[in-house]
Coordinates of C-alpha atoms and ligand atoms in Angstrom, one line a residue:
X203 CA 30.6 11.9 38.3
X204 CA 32.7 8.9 36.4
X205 CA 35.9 10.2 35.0
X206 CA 35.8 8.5 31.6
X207 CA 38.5 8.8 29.0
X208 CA 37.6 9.2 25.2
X209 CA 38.6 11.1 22.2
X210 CA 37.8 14.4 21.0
X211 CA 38.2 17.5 18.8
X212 CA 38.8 21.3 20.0
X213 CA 37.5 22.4 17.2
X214 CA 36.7 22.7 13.6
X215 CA 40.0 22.3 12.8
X216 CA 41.8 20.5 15.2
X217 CA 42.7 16.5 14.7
X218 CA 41.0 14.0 17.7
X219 CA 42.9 14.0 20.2
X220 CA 42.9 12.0 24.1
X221 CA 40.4 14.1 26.4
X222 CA 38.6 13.3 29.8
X223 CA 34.9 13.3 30.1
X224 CA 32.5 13.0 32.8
X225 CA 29.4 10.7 32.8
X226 CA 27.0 11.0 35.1
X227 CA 26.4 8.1 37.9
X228 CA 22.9 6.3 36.3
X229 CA 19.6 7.7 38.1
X230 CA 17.0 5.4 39.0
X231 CA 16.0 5.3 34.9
X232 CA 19.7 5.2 33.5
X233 CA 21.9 2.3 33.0
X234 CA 25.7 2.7 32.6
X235 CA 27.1 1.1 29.6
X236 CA 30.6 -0.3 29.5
X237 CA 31.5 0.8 25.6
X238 CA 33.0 -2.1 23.5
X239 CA 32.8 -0.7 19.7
X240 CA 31.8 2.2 18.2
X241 CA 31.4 2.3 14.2
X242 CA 32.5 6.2 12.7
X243 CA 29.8 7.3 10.8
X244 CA 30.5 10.1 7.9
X245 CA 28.6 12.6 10.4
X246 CA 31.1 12.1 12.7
X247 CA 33.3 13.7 10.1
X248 CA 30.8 16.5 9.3
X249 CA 30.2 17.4 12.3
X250 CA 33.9 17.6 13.8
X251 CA 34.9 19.6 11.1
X252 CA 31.9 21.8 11.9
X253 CA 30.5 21.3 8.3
X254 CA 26.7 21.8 8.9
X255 CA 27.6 24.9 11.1
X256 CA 27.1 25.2 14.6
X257 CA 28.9 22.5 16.1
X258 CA 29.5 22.6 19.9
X259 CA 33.3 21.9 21.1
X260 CA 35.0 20.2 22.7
X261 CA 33.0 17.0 20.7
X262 CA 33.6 13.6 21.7
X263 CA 31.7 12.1 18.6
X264 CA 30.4 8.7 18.0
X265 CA 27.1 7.3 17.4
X266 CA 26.9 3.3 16.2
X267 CA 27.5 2.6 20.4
X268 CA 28.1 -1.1 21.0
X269 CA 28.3 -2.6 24.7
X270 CA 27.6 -3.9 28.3
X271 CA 25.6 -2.7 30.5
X272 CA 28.1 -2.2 33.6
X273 CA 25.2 -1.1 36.2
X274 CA 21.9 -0.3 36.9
X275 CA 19.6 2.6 38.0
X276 CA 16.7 1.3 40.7
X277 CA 14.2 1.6 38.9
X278 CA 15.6 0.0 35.5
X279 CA 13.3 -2.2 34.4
X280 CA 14.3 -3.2 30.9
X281 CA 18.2 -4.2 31.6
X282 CA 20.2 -5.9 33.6
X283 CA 23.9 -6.1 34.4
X284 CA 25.7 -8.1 31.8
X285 CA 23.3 -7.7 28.4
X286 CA 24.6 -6.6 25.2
X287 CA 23.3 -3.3 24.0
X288 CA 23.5 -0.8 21.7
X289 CA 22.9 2.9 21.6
X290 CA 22.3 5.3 18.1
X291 CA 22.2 9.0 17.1
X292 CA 19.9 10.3 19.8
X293 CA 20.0 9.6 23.6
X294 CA 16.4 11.2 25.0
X295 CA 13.6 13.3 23.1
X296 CA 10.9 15.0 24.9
X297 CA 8.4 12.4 25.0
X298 CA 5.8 14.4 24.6
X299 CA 4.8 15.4 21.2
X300 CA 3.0 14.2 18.4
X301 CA 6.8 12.7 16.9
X302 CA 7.5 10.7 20.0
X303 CA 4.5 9.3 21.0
X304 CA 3.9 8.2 17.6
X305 CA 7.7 6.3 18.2
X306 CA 9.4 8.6 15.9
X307 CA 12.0 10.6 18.1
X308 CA 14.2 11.4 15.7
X309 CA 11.5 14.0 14.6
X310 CA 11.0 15.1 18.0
X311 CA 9.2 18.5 18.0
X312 CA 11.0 20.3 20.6
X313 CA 14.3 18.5 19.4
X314 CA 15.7 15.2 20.2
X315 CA 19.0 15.3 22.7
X316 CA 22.0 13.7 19.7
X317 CA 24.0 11.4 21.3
X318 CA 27.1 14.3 20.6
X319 CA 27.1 17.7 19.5
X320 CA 24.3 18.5 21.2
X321 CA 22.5 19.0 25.1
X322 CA 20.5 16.8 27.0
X323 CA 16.7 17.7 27.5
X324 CA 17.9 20.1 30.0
X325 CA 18.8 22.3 26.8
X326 CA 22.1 23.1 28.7
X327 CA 24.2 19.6 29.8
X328 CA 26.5 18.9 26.5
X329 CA 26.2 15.1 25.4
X330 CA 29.6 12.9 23.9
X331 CA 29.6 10.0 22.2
X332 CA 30.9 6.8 21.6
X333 CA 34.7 8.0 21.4
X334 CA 34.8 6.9 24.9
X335 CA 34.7 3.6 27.3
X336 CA 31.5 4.5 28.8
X337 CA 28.3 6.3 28.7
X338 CA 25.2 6.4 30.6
X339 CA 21.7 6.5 29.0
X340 CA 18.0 6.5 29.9
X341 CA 16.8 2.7 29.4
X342 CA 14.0 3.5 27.1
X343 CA 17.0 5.0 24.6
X344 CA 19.3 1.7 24.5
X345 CA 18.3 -1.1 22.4
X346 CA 19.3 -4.8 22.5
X347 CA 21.7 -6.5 20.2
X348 CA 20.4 -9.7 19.4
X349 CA 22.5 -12.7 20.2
X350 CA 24.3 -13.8 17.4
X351 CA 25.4 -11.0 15.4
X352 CA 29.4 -10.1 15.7
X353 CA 29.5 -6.9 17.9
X354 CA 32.0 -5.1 15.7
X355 CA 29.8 -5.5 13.0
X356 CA 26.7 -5.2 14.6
X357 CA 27.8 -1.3 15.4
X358 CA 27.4 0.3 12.3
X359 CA 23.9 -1.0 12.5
X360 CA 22.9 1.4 15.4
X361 CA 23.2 5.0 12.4
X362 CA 23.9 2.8 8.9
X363 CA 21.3 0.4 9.6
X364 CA 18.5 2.5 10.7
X365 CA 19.4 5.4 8.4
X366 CA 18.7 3.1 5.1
X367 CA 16.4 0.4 6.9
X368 CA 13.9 3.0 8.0
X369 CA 13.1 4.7 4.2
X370 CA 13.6 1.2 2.3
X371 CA 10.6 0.0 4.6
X372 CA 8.7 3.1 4.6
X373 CA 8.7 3.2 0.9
X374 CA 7.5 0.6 0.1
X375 CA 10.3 -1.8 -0.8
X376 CA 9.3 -5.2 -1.4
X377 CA 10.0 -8.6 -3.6
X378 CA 10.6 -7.6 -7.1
X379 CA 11.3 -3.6 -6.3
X380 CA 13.7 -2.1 -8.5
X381 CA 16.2 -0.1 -6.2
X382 CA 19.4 2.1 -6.8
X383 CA 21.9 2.7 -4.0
X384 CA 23.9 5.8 -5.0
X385 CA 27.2 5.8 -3.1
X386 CA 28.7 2.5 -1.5
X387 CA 30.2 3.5 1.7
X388 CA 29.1 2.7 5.1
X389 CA 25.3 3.7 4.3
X390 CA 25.0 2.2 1.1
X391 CA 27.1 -1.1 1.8
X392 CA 24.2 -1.6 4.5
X393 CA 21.3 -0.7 2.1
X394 CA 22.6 -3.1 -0.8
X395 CA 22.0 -5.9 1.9
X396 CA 19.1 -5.0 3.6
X397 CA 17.5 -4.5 0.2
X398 CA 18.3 -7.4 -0.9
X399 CA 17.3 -9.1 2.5
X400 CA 13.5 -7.1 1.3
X401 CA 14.0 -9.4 -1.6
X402 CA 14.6 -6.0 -4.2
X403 CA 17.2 -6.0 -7.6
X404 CA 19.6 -3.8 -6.5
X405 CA 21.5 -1.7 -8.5
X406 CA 25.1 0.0 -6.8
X407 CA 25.3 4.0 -8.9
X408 CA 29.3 4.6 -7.8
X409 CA 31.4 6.9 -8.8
X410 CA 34.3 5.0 -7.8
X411 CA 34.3 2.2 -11.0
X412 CA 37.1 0.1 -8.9
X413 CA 34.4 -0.9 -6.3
X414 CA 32.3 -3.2 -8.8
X415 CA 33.5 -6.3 -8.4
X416 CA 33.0 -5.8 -4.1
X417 CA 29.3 -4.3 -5.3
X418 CA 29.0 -7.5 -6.6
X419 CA 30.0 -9.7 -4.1
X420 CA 28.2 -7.5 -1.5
X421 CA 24.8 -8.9 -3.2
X422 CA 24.0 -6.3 -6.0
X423 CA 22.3 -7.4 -8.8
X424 CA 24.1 -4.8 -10.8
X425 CA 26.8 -1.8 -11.1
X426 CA 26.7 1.5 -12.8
X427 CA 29.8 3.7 -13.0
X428 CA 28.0 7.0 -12.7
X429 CA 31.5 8.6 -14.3
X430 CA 30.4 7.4 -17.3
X431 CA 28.1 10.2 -18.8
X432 CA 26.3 7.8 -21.1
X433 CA 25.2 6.1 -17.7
X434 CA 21.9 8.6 -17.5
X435 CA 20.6 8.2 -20.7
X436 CA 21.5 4.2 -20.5
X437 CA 19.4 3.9 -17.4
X438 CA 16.9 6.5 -17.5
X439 CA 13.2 5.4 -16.1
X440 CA 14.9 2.2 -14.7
X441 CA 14.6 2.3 -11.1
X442 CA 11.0 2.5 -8.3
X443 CA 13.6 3.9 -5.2
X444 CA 16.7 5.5 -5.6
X445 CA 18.3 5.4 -1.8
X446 CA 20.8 8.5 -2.4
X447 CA 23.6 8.2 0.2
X448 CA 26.2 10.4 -1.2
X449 CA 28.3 13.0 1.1
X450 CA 29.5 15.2 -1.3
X451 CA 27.7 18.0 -3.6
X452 CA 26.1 16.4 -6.6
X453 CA 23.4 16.7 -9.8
X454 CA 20.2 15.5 -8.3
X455 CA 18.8 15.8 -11.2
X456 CA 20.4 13.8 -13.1
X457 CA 19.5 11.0 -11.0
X458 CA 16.3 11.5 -10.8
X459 CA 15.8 10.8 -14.8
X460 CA 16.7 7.2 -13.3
X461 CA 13.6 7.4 -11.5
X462 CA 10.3 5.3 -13.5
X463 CA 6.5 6.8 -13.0
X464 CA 5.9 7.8 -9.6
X465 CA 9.3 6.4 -8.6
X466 CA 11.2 8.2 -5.2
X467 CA 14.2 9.1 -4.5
X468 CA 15.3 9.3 -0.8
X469 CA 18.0 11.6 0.6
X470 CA 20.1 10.5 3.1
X471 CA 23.2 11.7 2.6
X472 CA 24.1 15.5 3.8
X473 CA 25.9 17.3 1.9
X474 CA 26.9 21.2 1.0
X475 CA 23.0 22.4 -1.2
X476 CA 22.7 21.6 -4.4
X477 CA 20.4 22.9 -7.2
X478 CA 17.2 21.0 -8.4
X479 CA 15.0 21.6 -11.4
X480 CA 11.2 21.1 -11.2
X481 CA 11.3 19.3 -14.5
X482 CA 12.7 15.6 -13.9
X483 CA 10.2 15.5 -10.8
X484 CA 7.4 16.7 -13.2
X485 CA 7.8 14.4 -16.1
X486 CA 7.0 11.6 -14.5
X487 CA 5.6 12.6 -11.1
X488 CA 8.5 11.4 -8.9
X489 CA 9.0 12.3 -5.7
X490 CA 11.7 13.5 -4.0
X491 CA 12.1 13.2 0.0
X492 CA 14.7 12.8 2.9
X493 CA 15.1 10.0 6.0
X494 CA 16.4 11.0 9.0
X495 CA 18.1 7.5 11.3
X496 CA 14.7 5.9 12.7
X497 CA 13.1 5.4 16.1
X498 CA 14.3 3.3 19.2
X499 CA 11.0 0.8 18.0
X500 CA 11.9 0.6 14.5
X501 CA 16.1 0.6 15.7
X502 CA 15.0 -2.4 17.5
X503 CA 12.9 -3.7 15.1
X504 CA 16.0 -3.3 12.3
X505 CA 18.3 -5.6 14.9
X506 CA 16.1 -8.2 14.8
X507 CA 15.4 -8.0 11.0
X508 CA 19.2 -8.3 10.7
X509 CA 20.0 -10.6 13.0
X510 CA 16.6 -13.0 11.0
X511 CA 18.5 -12.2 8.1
X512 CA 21.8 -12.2 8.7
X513 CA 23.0 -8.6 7.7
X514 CA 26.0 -7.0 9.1
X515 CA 28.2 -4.6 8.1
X516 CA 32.3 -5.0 6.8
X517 CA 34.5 -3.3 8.8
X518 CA 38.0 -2.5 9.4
X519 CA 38.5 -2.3 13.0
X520 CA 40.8 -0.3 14.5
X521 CA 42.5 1.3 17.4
X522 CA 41.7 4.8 18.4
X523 CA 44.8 6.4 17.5
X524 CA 44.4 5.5 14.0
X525 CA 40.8 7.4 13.9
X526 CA 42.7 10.5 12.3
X527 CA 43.7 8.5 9.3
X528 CA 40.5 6.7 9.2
X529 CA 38.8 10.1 8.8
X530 CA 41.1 10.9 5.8
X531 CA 40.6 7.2 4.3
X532 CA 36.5 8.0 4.6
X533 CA 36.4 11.3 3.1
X534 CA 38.6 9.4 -0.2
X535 CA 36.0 6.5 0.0
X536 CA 39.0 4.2 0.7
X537 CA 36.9 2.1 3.5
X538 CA 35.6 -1.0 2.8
X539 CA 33.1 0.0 4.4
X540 CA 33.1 1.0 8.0
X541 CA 35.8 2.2 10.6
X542 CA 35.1 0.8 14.0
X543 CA 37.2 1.4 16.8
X544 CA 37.9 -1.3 19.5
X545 CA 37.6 0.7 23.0
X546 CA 39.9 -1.6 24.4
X547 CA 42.5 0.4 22.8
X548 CA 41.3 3.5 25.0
X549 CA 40.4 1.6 28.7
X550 CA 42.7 2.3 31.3
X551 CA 43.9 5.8 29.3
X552 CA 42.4 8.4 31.7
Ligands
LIG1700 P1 30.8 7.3 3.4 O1 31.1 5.9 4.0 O2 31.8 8.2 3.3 O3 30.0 7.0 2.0 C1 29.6 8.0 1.2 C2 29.8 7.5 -0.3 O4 29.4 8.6 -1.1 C3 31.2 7.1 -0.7 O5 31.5 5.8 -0.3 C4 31.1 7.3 -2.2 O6 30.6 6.2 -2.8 C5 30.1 8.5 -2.3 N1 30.9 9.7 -2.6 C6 31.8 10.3 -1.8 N2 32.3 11.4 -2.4 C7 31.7 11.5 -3.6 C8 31.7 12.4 -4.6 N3 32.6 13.5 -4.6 N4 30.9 12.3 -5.7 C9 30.1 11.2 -5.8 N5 30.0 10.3 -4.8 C10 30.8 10.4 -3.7 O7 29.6 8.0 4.3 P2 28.4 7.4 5.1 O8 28.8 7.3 6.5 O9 27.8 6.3 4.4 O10 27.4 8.7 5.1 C11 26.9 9.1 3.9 C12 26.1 10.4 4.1 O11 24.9 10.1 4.8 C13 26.9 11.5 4.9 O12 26.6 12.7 4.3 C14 26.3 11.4 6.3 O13 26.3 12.6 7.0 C15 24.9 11.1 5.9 N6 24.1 10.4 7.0 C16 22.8 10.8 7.0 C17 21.9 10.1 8.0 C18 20.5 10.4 8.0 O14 19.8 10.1 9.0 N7 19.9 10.9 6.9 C19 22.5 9.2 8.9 C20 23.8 8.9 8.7 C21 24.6 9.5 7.8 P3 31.1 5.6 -4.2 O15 32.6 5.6 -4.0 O16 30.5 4.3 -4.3 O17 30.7 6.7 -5.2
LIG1701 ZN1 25.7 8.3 11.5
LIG1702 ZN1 9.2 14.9 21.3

């Protein structure tokens, strides 16, 4: 086993704190990743403060992995020592069922293996994340950064990235679409761009009305203060995809009045239940639906769409002693719009 030093939480209340994990030396089919950013995803924060329930401790979280491949299992095929890499929310799936062989893993049946807070397919070996300078995964579970995208801001791509790419593609979005992106954090900031990379008008719905101007510059074609009661009625029936990435409770229903004629709305976001009325879906036959990340193909395939189109994500990098405070600064949508943390602040801190 590799001693490996990382961050992470005791529990549900506890702050990140230094902690010493073991990887496992790569099998013939693994390849051992040297760690050289990892982006903190809202999730992260969820899930170490044991919000969705059932969160295993200790949790070294972390899951927008950017890296090296340090060394190779025998029978690695796709890697070799030196290439830059990336790894996202899931780390093996059961490869087996209808989900996975139809590249969709992240809907695996009998439950993908999370890249943290949760086991590998052995259903008993606990899994950490990025908080960490190394980690070793199954080849056909990394993906390759392509050359020419900053690797600081290529991280966020690996949960961000995937988590609006997949539903903006899957829905349909095209030249002309009308989209809303409701919340402009580290999902959203990504979705504005990769909408308008899909050649949509975008529309930013905030409910922080200080982050226009930056919606602005970011690409959007427009900004709606959602504070602003008069907001709904002004936009009703405006938009063909709202992408809803919002982590705190709030009125679905009021956003889907913004929704036109067989418009959709896409969860992605996660937070605490909310209530829904039948009515705004029925008026006007919208749909309502939920995206979970995206498959290794499609992960890969989002790289190389960003890479063509030269989306990346702002960030504020940062050591790993400041992740506390960057917690604190995400949950008050102070970011602008990503935390990622350098692992060279961690190497050599067993
Ligand atoms: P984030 O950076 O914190 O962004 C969330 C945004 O939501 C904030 O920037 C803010 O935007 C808005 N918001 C926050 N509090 C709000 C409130 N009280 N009322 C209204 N709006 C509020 O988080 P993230 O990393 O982008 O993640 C967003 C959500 O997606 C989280 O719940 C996360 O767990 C989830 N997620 C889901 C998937 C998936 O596969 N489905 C993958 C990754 C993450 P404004 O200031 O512009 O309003
Ligand atoms: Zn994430
Ligand atoms: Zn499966």
């Amino acid at each position: 086993m590799l001693k490996t030093p990382a961050y992470a939480v005791a529990s549900a209340k506890a702050p990140l704190a230094p902690y010493t994990i073991e990887r496992r030396e790569p099998g013939p089919h693994d390849v051992l990743i040297e760690i050289l950013y990892c982006g903190v995803c809202h999730s992260d924060i969820h899930q170490a403060r044991d919000e969705w329930g059932g969160s295993i401790f200790p949790m070294v979280p972390g899951h927008e992995i950017v890296g090296r491949v340090a060394q190779i299992g025998r029978e690695v095929q796709k890697w070799q020592v030196g290439d830059t890499v990336g790894v996202g929310c899931f780390v093996d799936s059961c490869r087996q069922c209808e989900a996975c062989r139809a590249g969709e893993e992240q809907y695996c049946e009998r439950g993908m293996s999370l890249t943290y807070n949760g086991y590998e397919q052995d259903g008993k070996t606990p899994t950490y994340g990025g908080y960490s300078t190394r980690i070793t995964v199954d080849e056909n579970y990394v993906v390759r950064i392509p050359p020419g995208l900053p690797l600081e801001r290529a991280a966020p791509l690996l949960c961000a990235g995937i988590t609006t790419y997949s539903p903006l593609r899957r829905f349909g979005v095209t030249a002309g679409s009308r989209v809303a992106v409701v919340g402009l954090g580290g999902l959203g900031h990504v979705g504005v761009k990769l909408a308008k990379a899909l050649g949509a008008t975008v529309t930013v719905l905030s409910h922080s009305p200080g982050k226009r101007s930056a919606a602005l510059e970011l690409g959007a074609d427009d900004f709606v203060a959602t504070g602003d009661p008069e907001a709904f009625t002004a936009h009703a029936g405006r938009f063909d995809l709202i992408l809803d990435t919002v982590s705190a409770q709030h009125d679905y229903n009021a956003y889907l009045n913004l929704l036109r004629r067989d418009g959709t709305m896409v969860l992605v976001g996660m937070p605490e239940p909310a209530p829904l009325s039948a009515a705004p879906l029925i008026v006007r036959r919208r749909r309502l639906t939920g995206s979970l990340i995206g498959g290794i193909r499609e992960l890969q395939e989002m790289l190389d769409f960003c890479a063509d189109h030269g989306v990346v994500a702002d960030v504020e990098v940062i050591p790993i002693d400041k992740i506390n405070e960057a917690y604190d600064r995400v949950v008050r949508s102070e970011v602008r719009y990503r935390f990622v943390i350098d692992l060279a602040s961690l190497s050599g801190a067993v």
